[in-house]
Every structure is written in structure tokens, then in C-alpha cells.
Amino acid sequence: MPLPALLRRVSGPLSCCWMLFVCCLGVLPARAADEPRLSARSAILLDAGTGEILYERDPHAALPPASTTKVLTALIALERLDPAARLPVSPLAALAAPSRVGLHPGDRVSAEDALYGLLLKSGNDAAEVLAEAVGGSVPGFAQLMNARARQLGALNSHFENPHGLPNDEHVSSAYDLAVIFRYAMLNPAFTKIVQTPNIWLHVERAAARGQAVPVMVATHNRLLGSYEGAAGGKTGFTNKARRCYVGEVERGDKRLIVAVLGSNALWEDVRNLFDYGFARYGLATPPRATPAVLITQARPNRGQRVTMIVPPRSPAKPVVRPGVAGKPPARPAARIAAARSPAAKPAARVTTTSSPAAKPAARTVAAGKAPAAKKPAAAPAAKTVTASRRVARN
């Protein structure tokens, strides 16, 4: 066969193979670029409605879960304790390593308040108070935790304590934490707690002869108030576990759960996973807002719970509670839920909003009379009193 004819016959198939090779080179990097970039050792993204796994990275690896352990602790306590029950604080519970709510031996706290301290402040002292009330001791409660985990299908977990403080035998996995959190979110009381930005607890101090003392606790979950649809979550950290998280975000008719273990850039990892998941459903993530600012000015009256939060990008203003003598309500007027009585009324929440142009209120004190006319008049000195701010530590 002449050489030109042979080249024409072979050139057709070769060109097709070359075009296919070039297309593969273009497609493969694009697919890899779509996947979220993570620093975490283990992670999972789960559709809470269907249970479908949308993304996973070594999801069954047994790793230290740190304070994400407290999700299971809270679930068992909610299933076995009356929220109004008054729980004693033992010397062992009061000596728990940080972080702590600040409970002292002989204090008493309601089961409900202990749960808020557990899930918002991540109080290890609150965890041991609940564990002793349910299981009689920390080891006894750990047995209940392991049995409940197996019932829920968390088969790669083994718990030695209710808070996640370091223990070589205390491990869980991203998959197990997602399964436990998915079930816990079916409990309305649990959902209410993890969606709360901050709240006043009432601790009956032994040193004050049982008098209730208000204690503020605030969430460590940075997604609340800054990520659209954030429905609650639990963080964790130890030197060995690094940064951990399990939580849920709801957008449209979709609820997604993310669990992350061993992260070096926690909030970037968590946001990337949620962004990736909602993008699959065409639910684009809006521009990120500045995290909400929590403002505290004065303690509430005994028996009253108050939650105060300033929306993102609003200038901070002094928060004035209605009924404080000599001070008018802050502008614009706050929307206030009914205050709870010590017995049965629900927690009151005060949410304040500020217009973008508003400025903090100031009180000016004159310096005195002006000097003689021959000398230039001294400008009055001004003293500005502003509200103190407390930003939730995450």
C-alpha cells in the first residue's frame, strides 16, 4: 500500500484517541477541583433527611473526639432526667479540668441549666454533674454511653467519660458523631439548646446559703449568626484531638450534617463542606456575614433568663433592660418575650437590633465655668460612658 494512503488510514483512529486523551486531561482536574479542600484527618458530609453520604474522608477512623462527646452525654441526660431536677455538685465534679461553667462543691443546679452549660460553655464540670446524676458515677455513665452508641449504630466509638477529656481508650469517628447528632436533633429540647447563642444560668451557691447566682454562658459555635441556616452544633478541642466539630445547617428543604475530626483550620473546613453540599442542590451560599456580637451590660433579676445578641454589621449600642430606673429603653425598642418565673415559664429572650447609622449613647460631664475673658476659654472636658461588650469565645 502506498505510504500516503497508509497514513490517511491510520490518522483517523489516532486523532480520535488524541482528542479523547486531551478531553480526559481537561475533565479530571476539574472534578478534583470541585471537591472541598480540608485540613481535617477525618470528615463526613451527610444528608440529614435521607442519610445519604455526600462526602467522606476516612469517616470510620477511630480518633479522639474531644468535647463533641458531649452530644451523646446531653442526649442520654435528656432521656433520663427531669429538666427541673436540682442536681448537687460533688467535689469531684467541681474539680473537673477546664473548660468549666464554674460550679463549686455543694452548689446545686437544675438539669436544664447543666445541659446549657454542657453544650454552650462546654463545661466539663456540668458534664460530670449530669453523669453522676444519671449513672451514679463517671464510669457508670460511660457504660450507658457505650450501650446507647451501639443502639444508634455508632459502632466505632468507645467512651470512657462524659466530656471527652484525653483518654487513650476514648475514641469515636466522624461517621459515628454524625449518626449520634442526627438522632439528637430529633429531640426538641436538644435542638433548642444548641440553637441558643447565650443564656443566663442560675446556680444555687453553697457559699451563699443556697441563693441563686446568675452565670452567663455563650456558645462556641461560630456558625450561629454568621452562616445562613445554621441550626446548631458542638465544637471540641484537645492538643491530641486538634479541633473537632459536629453540627447541622438547614437551607430550603435540605438539612446537612457535617462532622470533622483532627482539623487545623476548623471553620474553613466546616464552611467548605457545607458550601460543597448545598452547591450540589443548587442552594448557593450567600456572602459571609460578620459573626454576631454578644453584648452584656447588667445581670438579670433572679428567676429571669435573658439572651442578648446584636445582629451582624450593626454598631454596638448600650443594652438597657426595660424597667431599669432612670434609663429609657434603648432605640429601636427591643422585642421582648415574656420573662420566665422560677417555676415553669419559658426563658425570655431579648433581641436588639440597631440601624446602620445609629451611634452609641454618651453622657457628657461639663468641666466647670470658663476662665477670665483675657484668656481663651477652655473647652469643656467630655467623658463618654459606653457599654461593655463581651464577644463569645469560640
mmCIF file of N, CA and C in Angstrom, residues 39-42 63-69 164 166 177 234-246 260-267 269 394:
data_model
loop_
_atom_site.group_PDB
_atom_site.id
_atom_site.type_symbol
_atom_site.label_atom_id
_atom_site.label_comp_id
_atom_site.label_asym_id
_atom_site.label_seq_id
_atom_site.Cartn_x
_atom_site.Cartn_y
_atom_site.Cartn_z
ATOM 1 N N SER A 39 -8.300 20.414 55.900
ATOM 2 C CA SER A 39 -7.121 20.112 56.697
ATOM 3 C C SER A 39 -7.397 18.973 57.668
ATOM 4 N N ALA A 40 -8.662 18.556 57.792
ATOM 5 C CA ALA A 40 -9.066 17.568 58.796
ATOM 6 C C ALA A 40 -8.566 16.172 58.447
ATOM 7 N N ARG A 41 -8.284 15.390 59.481
ATOM 8 C CA ARG A 41 -7.883 13.996 59.289
ATOM 9 C C ARG A 41 -9.072 13.144 58.856
ATOM 10 N N SER A 42 -10.249 13.460 59.373
ATOM 11 C CA SER A 42 -11.439 12.671 59.081
ATOM 12 C C SER A 42 -12.633 13.615 58.990
ATOM 13 N N LEU A 63 -10.766 8.084 66.296
ATOM 14 C CA LEU A 63 -9.950 9.229 66.687
ATOM 15 C C LEU A 63 -10.504 9.849 67.970
ATOM 16 N N PRO A 64 -9.692 10.602 68.714
ATOM 17 C CA PRO A 64 -10.226 11.297 69.905
ATOM 18 C C PRO A 64 -11.225 12.370 69.493
ATOM 19 N N PRO A 65 -12.425 12.366 70.065
ATOM 20 C CA PRO A 65 -13.467 13.305 69.647
ATOM 21 C C PRO A 65 -13.536 14.581 70.468
ATOM 22 N N ALA A 66 -12.733 14.685 71.537
ATOM 23 C CA ALA A 66 -12.766 15.871 72.408
ATOM 24 C C ALA A 66 -14.200 16.135 72.870
ATOM 25 N N SER A 67 -14.617 17.399 72.905
ATOM 26 C CA SER A 67 -15.912 17.753 73.514
ATOM 27 C C SER A 67 -17.121 17.463 72.635
ATOM 28 N N THR A 68 -16.925 16.977 71.403
ATOM 29 C CA THR A 68 -18.092 16.515 70.642
ATOM 30 C C THR A 68 -18.725 15.309 71.334
ATOM 31 N N THR A 69 -17.987 14.689 72.255
ATOM 32 C CA THR A 69 -18.519 13.638 73.127
ATOM 33 C C THR A 69 -19.804 14.094 73.818
ATOM 34 N N GLY A 164 -15.008 14.029 77.127
ATOM 35 C CA GLY A 164 -14.028 13.928 76.054
ATOM 36 C C GLY A 164 -12.630 14.355 76.437
ATOM 37 N N PRO A 166 -8.798 13.914 77.544
ATOM 38 C CA PRO A 166 -7.924 12.899 76.965
ATOM 39 C C PRO A 166 -7.915 11.578 77.722
ATOM 40 N N LEU A 177 -20.211 10.234 65.008
ATOM 41 C CA LEU A 177 -20.675 11.514 65.547
ATOM 42 C C LEU A 177 -21.827 12.073 64.724
ATOM 43 N N LYS A 234 -21.733 21.358 67.922
ATOM 44 C CA LYS A 234 -20.860 21.219 69.094
ATOM 45 C C LYS A 234 -19.420 21.161 68.643
ATOM 46 N N THR A 235 -18.590 21.987 69.271
ATOM 47 C CA THR A 235 -17.168 22.007 68.973
ATOM 48 C C THR A 235 -16.403 21.173 69.996
ATOM 49 N N GLY A 236 -15.115 20.955 69.718
ATOM 50 C CA GLY A 236 -14.254 20.256 70.655
ATOM 51 C C GLY A 236 -12.803 20.546 70.348
ATOM 52 N N PHE A 237 -11.976 20.492 71.399
ATOM 53 C CA PHE A 237 -10.540 20.681 71.202
ATOM 54 C C PHE A 237 -9.751 20.099 72.366
ATOM 55 N N THR A 238 -8.726 19.332 72.022
ATOM 56 C CA THR A 238 -7.626 18.996 72.917
ATOM 57 C C THR A 238 -6.365 18.996 72.057
ATOM 58 N N ASN A 239 -5.206 19.010 72.702
ATOM 59 C CA ASN A 239 -3.966 19.002 71.930
ATOM 60 C C ASN A 239 -3.851 17.763 71.049
ATOM 61 N N LYS A 240 -4.313 16.639 71.555
ATOM 62 C CA LYS A 240 -4.223 15.396 70.796
ATOM 63 C C LYS A 240 -5.302 15.323 69.715
ATOM 64 N N ALA A 241 -6.523 15.718 70.051
ATOM 65 C CA ALA A 241 -7.629 15.607 69.093
ATOM 66 C C ALA A 241 -7.603 16.707 68.042
ATOM 67 N N ARG A 242 -6.925 17.803 68.316
ATOM 68 C CA ARG A 242 -6.998 19.014 67.492
ATOM 69 C C ARG A 242 -8.444 19.523 67.521
ATOM 70 N N ARG A 243 -8.845 20.221 66.478
ATOM 71 C CA ARG A 243 -10.173 20.853 66.505
ATOM 72 C C ARG A 243 -11.212 19.934 65.857
ATOM 73 N N CYS A 244 -12.346 19.838 66.537
ATOM 74 C CA CYS A 244 -13.406 18.917 66.113
ATOM 75 C C CYS A 244 -14.741 19.657 66.076
ATOM 76 N N TYR A 245 -15.667 19.111 65.310
ATOM 77 C CA TYR A 245 -16.987 19.750 65.191
ATOM 78 C C TYR A 245 -17.990 18.735 64.650
ATOM 79 N N VAL A 246 -19.222 18.853 65.128
ATOM 80 C CA VAL A 246 -20.353 18.184 64.502
ATOM 81 C C VAL A 246 -21.538 19.136 64.601
ATOM 82 N N VAL A 260 -16.340 16.693 61.703
ATOM 83 C CA VAL A 260 -14.930 16.895 61.368
ATOM 84 C C VAL A 260 -14.085 16.544 62.593
ATOM 85 N N LEU A 261 -13.035 15.770 62.393
ATOM 86 C CA LEU A 261 -12.112 15.416 63.471
ATOM 87 C C LEU A 261 -10.675 15.711 63.034
ATOM 88 N N GLY A 262 -9.873 16.212 63.966
ATOM 89 C CA GLY A 262 -8.460 16.435 63.699
ATOM 90 C C GLY A 262 -8.199 17.552 62.714
ATOM 91 N N SER A 263 -8.902 18.660 62.841
ATOM 92 C CA SER A 263 -8.743 19.776 61.904
ATOM 93 C C SER A 263 -7.739 20.795 62.435
ATOM 94 N N ASN A 264 -7.002 21.398 61.506
ATOM 95 C CA ASN A 264 -6.120 22.519 61.840
ATOM 96 C C ASN A 264 -6.700 23.855 61.392
ATOM 97 N N ALA A 265 -7.790 23.826 60.649
ATOM 98 C CA ALA A 265 -8.463 25.046 60.190
ATOM 99 C C ALA A 265 -9.962 24.756 60.231
ATOM 100 N N LEU A 266 -10.500 24.672 61.456
ATOM 101 C CA LEU A 266 -11.831 24.111 61.667
ATOM 102 C C LEU A 266 -12.910 24.813 60.873
ATOM 103 N N TRP A 267 -13.038 26.133 61.051
ATOM 104 C CA TRP A 267 -14.187 26.813 60.458
ATOM 105 C C TRP A 267 -14.078 26.892 58.945
ATOM 106 N N ASP A 269 -12.740 24.432 57.142
ATOM 107 C CA ASP A 269 -13.142 23.080 56.749
ATOM 108 C C ASP A 269 -14.660 22.918 56.800
ATOM 109 N N ASN A 394 -14.802 31.411 70.866
ATOM 110 C CA ASN A 394 -15.019 30.158 70.179
ATOM 111 C C ASN A 394 -13.774 29.316 70.195
#
